[in-house]
PDB file of C-alpha atoms in Angstrom:
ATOM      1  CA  UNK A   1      12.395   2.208  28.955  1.00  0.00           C
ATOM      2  CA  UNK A   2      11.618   4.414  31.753  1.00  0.00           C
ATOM      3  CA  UNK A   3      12.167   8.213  31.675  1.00  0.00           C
ATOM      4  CA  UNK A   4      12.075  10.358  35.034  1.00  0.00           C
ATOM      5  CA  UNK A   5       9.360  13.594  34.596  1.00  0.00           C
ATOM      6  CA  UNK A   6      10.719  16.432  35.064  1.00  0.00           C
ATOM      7  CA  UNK A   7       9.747  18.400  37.482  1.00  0.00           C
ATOM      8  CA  UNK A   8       7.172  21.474  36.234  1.00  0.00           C
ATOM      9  CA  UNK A   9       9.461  25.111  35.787  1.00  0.00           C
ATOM     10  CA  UNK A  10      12.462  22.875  35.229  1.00  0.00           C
ATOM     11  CA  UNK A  11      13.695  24.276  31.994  1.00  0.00           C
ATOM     12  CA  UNK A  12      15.246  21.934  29.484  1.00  0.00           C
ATOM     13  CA  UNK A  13      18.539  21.632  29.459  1.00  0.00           C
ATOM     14  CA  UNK A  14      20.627  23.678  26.576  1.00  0.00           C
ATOM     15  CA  UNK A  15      20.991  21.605  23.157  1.00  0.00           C
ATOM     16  CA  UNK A  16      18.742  18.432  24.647  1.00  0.00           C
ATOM     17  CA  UNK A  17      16.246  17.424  22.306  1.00  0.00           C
ATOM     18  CA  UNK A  18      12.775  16.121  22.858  1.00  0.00           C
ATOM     19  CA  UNK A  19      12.651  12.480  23.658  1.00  0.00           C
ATOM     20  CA  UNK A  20      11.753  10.330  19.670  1.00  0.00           C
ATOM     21  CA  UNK A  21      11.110  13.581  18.581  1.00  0.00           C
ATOM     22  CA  UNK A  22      12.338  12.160  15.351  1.00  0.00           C
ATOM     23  CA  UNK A  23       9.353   9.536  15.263  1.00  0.00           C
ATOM     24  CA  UNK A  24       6.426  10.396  13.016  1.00  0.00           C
ATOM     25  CA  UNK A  25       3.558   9.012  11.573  1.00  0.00           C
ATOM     26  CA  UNK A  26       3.443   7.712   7.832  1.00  0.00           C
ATOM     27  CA  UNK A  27       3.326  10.287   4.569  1.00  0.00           C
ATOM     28  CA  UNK A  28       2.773   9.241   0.874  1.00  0.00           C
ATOM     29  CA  UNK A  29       6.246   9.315  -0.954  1.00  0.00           C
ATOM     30  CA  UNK A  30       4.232   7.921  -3.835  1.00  0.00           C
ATOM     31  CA  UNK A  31       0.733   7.175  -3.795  1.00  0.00           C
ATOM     32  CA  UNK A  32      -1.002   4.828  -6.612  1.00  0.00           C
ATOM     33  CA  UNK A  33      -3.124   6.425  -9.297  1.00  0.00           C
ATOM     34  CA  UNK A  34      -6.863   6.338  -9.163  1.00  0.00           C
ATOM     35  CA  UNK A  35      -7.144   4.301 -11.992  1.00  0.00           C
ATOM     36  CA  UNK A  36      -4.732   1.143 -13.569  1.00  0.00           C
ATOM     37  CA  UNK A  37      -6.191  -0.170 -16.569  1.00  0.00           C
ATOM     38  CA  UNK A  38      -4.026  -3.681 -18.216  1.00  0.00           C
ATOM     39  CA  UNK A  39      -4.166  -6.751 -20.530  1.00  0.00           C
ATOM     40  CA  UNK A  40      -3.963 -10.269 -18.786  1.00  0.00           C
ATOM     41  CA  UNK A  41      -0.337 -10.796 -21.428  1.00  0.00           C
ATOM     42  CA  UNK A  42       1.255  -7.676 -19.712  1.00  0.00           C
ATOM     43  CA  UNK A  43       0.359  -7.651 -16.159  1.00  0.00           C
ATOM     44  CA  UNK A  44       0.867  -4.720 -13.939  1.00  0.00           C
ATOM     45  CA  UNK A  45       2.361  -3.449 -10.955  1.00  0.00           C
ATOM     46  CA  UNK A  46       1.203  -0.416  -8.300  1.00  0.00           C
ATOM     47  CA  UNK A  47       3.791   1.405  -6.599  1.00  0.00           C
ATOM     48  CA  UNK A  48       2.859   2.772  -2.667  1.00  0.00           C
ATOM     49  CA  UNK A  49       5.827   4.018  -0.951  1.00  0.00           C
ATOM     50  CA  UNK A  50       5.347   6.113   2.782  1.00  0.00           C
ATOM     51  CA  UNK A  51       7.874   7.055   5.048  1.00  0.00           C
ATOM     52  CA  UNK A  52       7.632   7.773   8.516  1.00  0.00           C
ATOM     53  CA  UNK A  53       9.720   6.571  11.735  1.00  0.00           C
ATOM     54  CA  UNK A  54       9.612   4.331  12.303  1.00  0.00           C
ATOM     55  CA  UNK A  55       9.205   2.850   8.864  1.00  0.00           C
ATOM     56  CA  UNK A  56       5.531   2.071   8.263  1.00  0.00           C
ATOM     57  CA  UNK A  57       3.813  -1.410   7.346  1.00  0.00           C
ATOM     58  CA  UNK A  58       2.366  -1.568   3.524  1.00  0.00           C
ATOM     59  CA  UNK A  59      -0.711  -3.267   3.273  1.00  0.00           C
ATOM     60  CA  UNK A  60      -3.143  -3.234   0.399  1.00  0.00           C
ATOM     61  CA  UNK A  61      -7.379  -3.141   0.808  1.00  0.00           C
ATOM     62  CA  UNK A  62     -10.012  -3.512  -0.682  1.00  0.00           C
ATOM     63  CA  UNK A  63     -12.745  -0.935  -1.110  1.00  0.00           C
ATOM     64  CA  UNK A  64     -14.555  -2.798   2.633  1.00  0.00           C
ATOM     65  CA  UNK A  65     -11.601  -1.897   4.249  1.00  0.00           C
ATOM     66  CA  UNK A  66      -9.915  -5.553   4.606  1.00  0.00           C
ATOM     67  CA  UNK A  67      -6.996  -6.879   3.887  1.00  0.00           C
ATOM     68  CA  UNK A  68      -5.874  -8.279   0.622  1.00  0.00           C
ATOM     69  CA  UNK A  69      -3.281 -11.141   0.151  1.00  0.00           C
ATOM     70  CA  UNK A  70      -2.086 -13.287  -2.300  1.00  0.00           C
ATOM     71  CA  UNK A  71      -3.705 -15.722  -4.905  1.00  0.00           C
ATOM     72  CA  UNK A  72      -0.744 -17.896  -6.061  1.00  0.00           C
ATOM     73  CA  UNK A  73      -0.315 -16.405 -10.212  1.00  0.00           C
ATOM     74  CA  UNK A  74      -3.104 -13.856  -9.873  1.00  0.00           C
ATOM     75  CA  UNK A  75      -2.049 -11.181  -7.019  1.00  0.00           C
ATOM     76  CA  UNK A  76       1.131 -11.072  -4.784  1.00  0.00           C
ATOM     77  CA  UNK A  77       2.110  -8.295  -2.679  1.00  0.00           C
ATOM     78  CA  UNK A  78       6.204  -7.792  -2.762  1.00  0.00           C
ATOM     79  CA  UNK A  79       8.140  -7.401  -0.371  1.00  0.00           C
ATOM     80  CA  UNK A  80       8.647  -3.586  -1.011  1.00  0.00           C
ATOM     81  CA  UNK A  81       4.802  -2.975  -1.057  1.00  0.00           C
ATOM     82  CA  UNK A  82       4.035  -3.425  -4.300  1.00  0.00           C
ATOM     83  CA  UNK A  83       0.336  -4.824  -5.566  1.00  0.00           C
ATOM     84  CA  UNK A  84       1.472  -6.953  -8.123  1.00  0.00           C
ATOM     85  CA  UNK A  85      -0.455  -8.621 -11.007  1.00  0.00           C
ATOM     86  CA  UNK A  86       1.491 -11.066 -13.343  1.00  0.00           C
ATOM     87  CA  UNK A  87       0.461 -12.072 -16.606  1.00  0.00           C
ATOM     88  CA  UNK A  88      -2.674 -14.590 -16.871  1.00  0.00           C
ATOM     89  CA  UNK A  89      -4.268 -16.773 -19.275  1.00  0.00           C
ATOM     90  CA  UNK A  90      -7.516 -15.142 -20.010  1.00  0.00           C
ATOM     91  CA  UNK A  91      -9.424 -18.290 -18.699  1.00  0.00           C
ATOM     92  CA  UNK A  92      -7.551 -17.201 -14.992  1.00  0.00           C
ATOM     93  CA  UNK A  93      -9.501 -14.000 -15.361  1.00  0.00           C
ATOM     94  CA  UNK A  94     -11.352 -13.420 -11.897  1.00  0.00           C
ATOM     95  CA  UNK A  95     -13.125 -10.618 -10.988  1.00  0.00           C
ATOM     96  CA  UNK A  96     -12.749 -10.228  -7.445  1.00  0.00           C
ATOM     97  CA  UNK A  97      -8.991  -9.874  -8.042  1.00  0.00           C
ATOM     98  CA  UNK A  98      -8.908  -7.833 -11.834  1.00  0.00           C
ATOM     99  CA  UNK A  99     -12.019  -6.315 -11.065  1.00  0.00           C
ATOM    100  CA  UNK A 100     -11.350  -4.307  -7.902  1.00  0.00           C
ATOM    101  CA  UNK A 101     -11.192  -1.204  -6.087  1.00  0.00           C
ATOM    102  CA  UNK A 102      -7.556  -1.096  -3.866  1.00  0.00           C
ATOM    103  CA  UNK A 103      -6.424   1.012  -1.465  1.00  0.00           C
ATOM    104  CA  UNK A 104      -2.644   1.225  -0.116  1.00  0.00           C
ATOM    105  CA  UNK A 105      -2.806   1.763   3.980  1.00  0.00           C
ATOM    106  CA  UNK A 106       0.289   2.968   5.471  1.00  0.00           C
ATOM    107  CA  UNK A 107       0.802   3.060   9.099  1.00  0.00           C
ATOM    108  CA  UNK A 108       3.076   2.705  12.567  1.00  0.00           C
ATOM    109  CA  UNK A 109       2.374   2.667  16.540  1.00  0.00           C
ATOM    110  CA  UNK A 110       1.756   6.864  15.242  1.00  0.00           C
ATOM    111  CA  UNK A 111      -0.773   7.077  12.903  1.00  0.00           C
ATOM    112  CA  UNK A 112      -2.218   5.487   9.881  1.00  0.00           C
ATOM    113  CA  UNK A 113      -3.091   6.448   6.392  1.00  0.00           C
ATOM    114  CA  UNK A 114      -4.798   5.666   3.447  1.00  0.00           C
ATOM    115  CA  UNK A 115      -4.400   6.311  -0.317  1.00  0.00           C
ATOM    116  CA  UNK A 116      -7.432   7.195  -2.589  1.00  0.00           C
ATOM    117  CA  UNK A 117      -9.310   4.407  -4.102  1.00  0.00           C
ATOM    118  CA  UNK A 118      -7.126   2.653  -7.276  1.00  0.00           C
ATOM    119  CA  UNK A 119      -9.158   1.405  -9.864  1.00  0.00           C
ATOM    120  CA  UNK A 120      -8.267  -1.847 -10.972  1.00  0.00           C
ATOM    121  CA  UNK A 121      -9.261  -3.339 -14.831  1.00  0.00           C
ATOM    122  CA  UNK A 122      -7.929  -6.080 -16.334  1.00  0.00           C
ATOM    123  CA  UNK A 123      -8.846  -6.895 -20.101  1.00  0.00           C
ATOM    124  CA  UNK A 124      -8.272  -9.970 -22.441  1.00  0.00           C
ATOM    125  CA  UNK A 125      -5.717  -8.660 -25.427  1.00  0.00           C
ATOM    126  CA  UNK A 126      -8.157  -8.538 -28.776  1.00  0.00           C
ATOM    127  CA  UNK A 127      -6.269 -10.676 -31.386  1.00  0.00           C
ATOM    128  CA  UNK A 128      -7.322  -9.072 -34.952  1.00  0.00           C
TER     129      UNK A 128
END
């Protein structure tokens, strides 16, 4: 959309607001722990939640920076941002996915941030 400058010593006029002053870059409503520690029979799930305007895109790292996706009964990422693990059968166990340092990376057209590093473990539940 186009927008005419105003000319310079033209003051604004009275009650007019800035033009998207409203927009903003993304801010942690809840950033992940450092460390998530489960069993392959539970699972687990790690919440990242930003707000900003306008709305910013989730999307989980890894500790190299890129992007993680997922591996079909391992690691999804929901639609609300959430790094999901499901239950696995110990012999699923991989460590590039349960194994792994995340990040949550927040961001829109005005800035982009990261969470600190979330430590993921996965262990096989000792029958006694």
């Amino acid at each position: 959309r186009s927008r005419s400058p105003l000319l310079p010593g033209t003051p604004l006029a009275y009650g007019a607001t800035q033009p998207d002053a409203d927009q903003k870059g993304p801010v942690f409503l809840n950033e992940p722990t450092n460390r998530i520690d489960f069993s392959n029979s539970t699972g687990a799930e790690i919440e990242c939640k930003a707000s900003g305007n306008p709305m910013p895109e989730i999307i989980w790292i890894r500790s190299d920076g890129t992007a993680v996706g997922d591996v079909p009964g391992l690691r999804q990422i929901s639609s609300d941002g959430k790094l999901v693990f499901p239950p696995f059968r110990a012999e699923d166990y991989r460590q590039e996915v349960h194994a792994q340092v995340y990040a949550c990376l927040a961001r829109n057209q005005f800035g982009t941030i990261i969470s600190r590093d979330v430590h993921v473990r996965a262990g096989k539940l000792k029958r006694f």
